[in-house]
XYZ file of C-alpha atoms in Angstrom:
247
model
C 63.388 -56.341 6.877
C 65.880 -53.760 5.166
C 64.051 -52.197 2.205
C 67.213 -52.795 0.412
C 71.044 -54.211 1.358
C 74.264 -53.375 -0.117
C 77.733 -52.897 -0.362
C 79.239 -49.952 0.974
C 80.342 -49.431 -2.643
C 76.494 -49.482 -3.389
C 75.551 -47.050 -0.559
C 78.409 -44.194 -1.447
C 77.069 -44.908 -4.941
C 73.181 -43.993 -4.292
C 74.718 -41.354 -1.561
C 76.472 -39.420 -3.987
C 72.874 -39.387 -5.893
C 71.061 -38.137 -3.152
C 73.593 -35.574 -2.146
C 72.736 -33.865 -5.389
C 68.956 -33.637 -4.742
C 70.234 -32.327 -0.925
C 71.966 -29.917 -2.784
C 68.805 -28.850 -4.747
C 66.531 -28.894 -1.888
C 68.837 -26.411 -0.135
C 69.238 -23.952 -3.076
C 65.423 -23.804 -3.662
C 64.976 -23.670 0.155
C 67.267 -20.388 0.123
C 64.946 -19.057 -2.626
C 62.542 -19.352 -0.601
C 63.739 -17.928 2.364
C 64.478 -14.377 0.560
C 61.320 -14.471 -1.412
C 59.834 -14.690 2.358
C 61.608 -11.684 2.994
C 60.894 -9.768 -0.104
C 57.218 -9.905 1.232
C 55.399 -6.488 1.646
C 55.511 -4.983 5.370
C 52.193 -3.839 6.068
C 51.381 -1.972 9.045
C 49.597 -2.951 11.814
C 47.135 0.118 12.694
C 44.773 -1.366 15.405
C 45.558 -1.110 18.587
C 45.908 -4.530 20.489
C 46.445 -5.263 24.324
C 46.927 -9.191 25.459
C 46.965 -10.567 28.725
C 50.417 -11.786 29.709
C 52.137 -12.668 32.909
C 53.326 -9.680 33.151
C 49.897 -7.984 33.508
C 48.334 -6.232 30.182
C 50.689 -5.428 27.456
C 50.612 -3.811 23.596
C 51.785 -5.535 20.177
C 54.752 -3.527 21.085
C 55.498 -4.319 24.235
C 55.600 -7.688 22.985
C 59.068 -7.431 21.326
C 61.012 -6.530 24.941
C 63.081 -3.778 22.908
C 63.818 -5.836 19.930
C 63.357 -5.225 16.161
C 61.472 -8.427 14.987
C 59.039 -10.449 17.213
C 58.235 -14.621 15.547
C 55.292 -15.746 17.571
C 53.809 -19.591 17.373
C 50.035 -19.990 17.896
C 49.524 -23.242 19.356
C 46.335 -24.618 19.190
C 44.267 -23.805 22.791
C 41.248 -22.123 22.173
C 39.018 -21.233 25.267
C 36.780 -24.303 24.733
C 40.069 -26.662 25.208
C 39.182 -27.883 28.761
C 42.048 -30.590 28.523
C 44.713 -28.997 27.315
C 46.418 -27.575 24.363
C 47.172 -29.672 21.064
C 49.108 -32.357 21.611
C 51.260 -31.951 18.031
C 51.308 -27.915 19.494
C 52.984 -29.025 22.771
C 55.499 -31.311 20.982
C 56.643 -28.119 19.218
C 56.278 -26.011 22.410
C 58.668 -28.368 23.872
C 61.692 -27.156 21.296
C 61.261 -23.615 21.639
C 63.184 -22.278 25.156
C 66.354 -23.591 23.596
C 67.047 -21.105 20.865
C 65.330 -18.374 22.358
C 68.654 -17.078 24.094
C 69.971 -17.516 20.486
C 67.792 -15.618 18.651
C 67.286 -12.905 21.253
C 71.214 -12.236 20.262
C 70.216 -11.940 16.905
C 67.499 -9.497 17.557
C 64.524 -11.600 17.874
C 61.859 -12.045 20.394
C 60.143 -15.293 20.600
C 56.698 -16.048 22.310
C 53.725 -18.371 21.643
C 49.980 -17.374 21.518
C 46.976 -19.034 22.621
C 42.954 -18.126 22.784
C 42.709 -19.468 26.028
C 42.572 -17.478 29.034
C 45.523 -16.529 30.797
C 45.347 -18.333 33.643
C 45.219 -21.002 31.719
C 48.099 -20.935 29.899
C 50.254 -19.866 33.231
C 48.872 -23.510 34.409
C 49.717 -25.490 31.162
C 52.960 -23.984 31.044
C 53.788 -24.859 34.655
C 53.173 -28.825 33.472
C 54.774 -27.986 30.450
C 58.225 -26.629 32.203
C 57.928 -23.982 29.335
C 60.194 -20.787 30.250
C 59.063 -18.817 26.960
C 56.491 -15.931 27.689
C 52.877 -17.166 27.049
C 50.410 -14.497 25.640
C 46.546 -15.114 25.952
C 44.797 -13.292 22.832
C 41.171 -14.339 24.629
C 39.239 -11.829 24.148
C 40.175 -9.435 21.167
C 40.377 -9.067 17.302
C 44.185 -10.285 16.837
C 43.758 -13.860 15.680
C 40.877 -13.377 14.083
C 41.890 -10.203 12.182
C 45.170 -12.214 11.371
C 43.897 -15.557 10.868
C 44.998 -17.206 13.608
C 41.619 -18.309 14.263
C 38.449 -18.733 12.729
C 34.889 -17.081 13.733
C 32.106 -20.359 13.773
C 30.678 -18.501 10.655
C 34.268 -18.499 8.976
C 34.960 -22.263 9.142
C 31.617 -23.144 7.681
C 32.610 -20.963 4.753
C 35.933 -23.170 4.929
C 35.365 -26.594 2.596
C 37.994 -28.803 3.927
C 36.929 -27.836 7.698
C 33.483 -28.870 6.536
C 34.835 -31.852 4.941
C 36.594 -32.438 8.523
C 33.909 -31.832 9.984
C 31.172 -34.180 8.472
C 33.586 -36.882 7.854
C 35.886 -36.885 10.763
C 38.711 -38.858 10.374
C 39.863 -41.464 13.222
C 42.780 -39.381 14.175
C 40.844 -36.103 14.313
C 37.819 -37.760 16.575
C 40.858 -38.935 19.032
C 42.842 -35.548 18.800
C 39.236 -34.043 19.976
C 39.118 -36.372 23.172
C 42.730 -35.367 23.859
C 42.301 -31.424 24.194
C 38.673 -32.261 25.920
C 36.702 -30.439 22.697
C 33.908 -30.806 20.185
C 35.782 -31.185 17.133
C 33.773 -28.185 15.452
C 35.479 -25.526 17.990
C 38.698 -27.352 18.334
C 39.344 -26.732 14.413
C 38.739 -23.115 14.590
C 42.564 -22.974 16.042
C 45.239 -22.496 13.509
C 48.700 -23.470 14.478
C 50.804 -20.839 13.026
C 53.822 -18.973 12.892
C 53.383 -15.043 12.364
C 56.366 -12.621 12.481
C 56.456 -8.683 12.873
C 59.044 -6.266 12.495
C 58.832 -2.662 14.648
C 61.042 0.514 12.665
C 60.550 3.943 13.492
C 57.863 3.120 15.757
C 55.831 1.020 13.502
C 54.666 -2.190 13.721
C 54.492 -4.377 10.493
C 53.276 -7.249 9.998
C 55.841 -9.372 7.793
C 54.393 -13.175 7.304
C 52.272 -15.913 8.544
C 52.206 -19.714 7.832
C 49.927 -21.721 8.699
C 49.534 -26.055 8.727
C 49.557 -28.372 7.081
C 52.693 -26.535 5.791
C 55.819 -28.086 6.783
C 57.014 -25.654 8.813
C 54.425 -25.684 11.424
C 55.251 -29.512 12.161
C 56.934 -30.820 15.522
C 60.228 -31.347 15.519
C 60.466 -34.351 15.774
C 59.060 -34.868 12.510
C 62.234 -33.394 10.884
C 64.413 -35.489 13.388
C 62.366 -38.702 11.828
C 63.073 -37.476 8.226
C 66.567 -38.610 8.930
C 65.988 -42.167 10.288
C 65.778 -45.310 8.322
C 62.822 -46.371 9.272
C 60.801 -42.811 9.863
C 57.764 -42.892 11.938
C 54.067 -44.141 11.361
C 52.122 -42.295 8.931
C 50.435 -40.036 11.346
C 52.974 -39.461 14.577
C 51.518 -40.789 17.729
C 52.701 -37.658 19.267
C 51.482 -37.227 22.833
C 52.255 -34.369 25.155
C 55.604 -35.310 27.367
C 53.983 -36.289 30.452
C 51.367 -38.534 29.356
C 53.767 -41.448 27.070
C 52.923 -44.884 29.128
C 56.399 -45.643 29.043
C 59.541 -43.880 29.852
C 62.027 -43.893 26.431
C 64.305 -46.604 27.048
């Protein structure tokens, strides 16, 4: 049933209302966006070499000439033997469509995982992902920027303990999925971190990290805007494994 029907008198009425609160949440969400950017550079002084397609490559080397590099870290640490996150993928999926645009607008756009290499070449193969794939197995880098979390950090960490002892339903499943014990599949944190390179520096600018909104997949935003939304926790499923083609 309709959770409410009415004129279209009615609905240009309670439109008008919610335009204003649009308006709001657009104002505050530019606020946001330059308090982001009023954030303190700091520079990034240890030297770090990934494993990419490419062969070996530095921080630096990671920007292909560009002035700011936005990296995603989707959730595939080294213990995944399925796969990577499923809600990771689902955002994975989005990404090769605005690289071209924000490459023209001087950004560089990869993803990182934990997991080796090779690994990630074969995921993104299924995944018919174009954007470059960086393995961090191996070194400091998500660790020192807390992309990831050391077995001796996450039992420091309450709610992963809290997780942990008390697993919810969805959390015991999402274990199965990636092929996991749930106590090393948490130590991944999906997360967006962004760098900026002047002068021949490299600064580290910002990092987000879930549950914040931002690091959601998209199809949570596309949801947002239907009238009936989605279940309370998305059934989200990596592309190639829904039982039935969308109709």
């Amino acid at each position: 049933m309709p959770a409410k029907v009415g004129t279209r008198e009615e609905w240009q009425a309670a439109r008008d209302e919610l335009a204003k609160l649009e308006a709001e949440h657009a104002e505050l969400g530019r606020k946001v966006t330059e308090t982001r950017r009023e954030l303190p550079w700091v520079p990034v002084q240890k030297e770090y070499v990934f494993d990419t397609e490419d062969g070996k490559k530095s921080l630096a080397e990671l920007f292909e000439g560009r002035s700011q590099l936005l990296a995603y870290n989707i959730m595939y640490g080294p213990d995944y033997e399925i796969g990577a996150c499923p809600g990771c993928t689902s955002l994975g999926d989005e990404f090769d469509g605005p690289r071209v645009h924000l490459a023209h607008q001087d950004v560089t756009l990869i993803c990182f995982s934990r997991a080796p290499i090779d690994r990630l070449t074969t995921y993104k193969k299924r995944m018919g992902w174009k954007f470059p794939y960086v393995s961090t197995y191996g070194t400091d880098f998500p660790f020192d920027f807390g992309l990831a979390l050391t077995p001796e950090q996450a039992r420091q960490i309450p709610q992963v303990v809290e997780m942990l002892e008390n697993p919810p339903e969805f959390l015991q499943n999402w274990s199965k999925e990636v092929g996991v014990k749930l106590e090393d599949g948490l130590r991944e944190a999906p997360s967006y971190i962004a760098f900026a390179r002047e002068n021949g520096t490299t600064y580290h600018t910002y990092t987000v990290t879930a549950p914040d909104p931002f690091v959601a997949p998209f199809a949570s935003f596309l949801l947002a805007r239907t009238p009936k939304g989605g279940p309370a926790e998305l059934n989200i499923r990596r592309k190639d494994e829904y039982l039935e083609a969308p109709r």
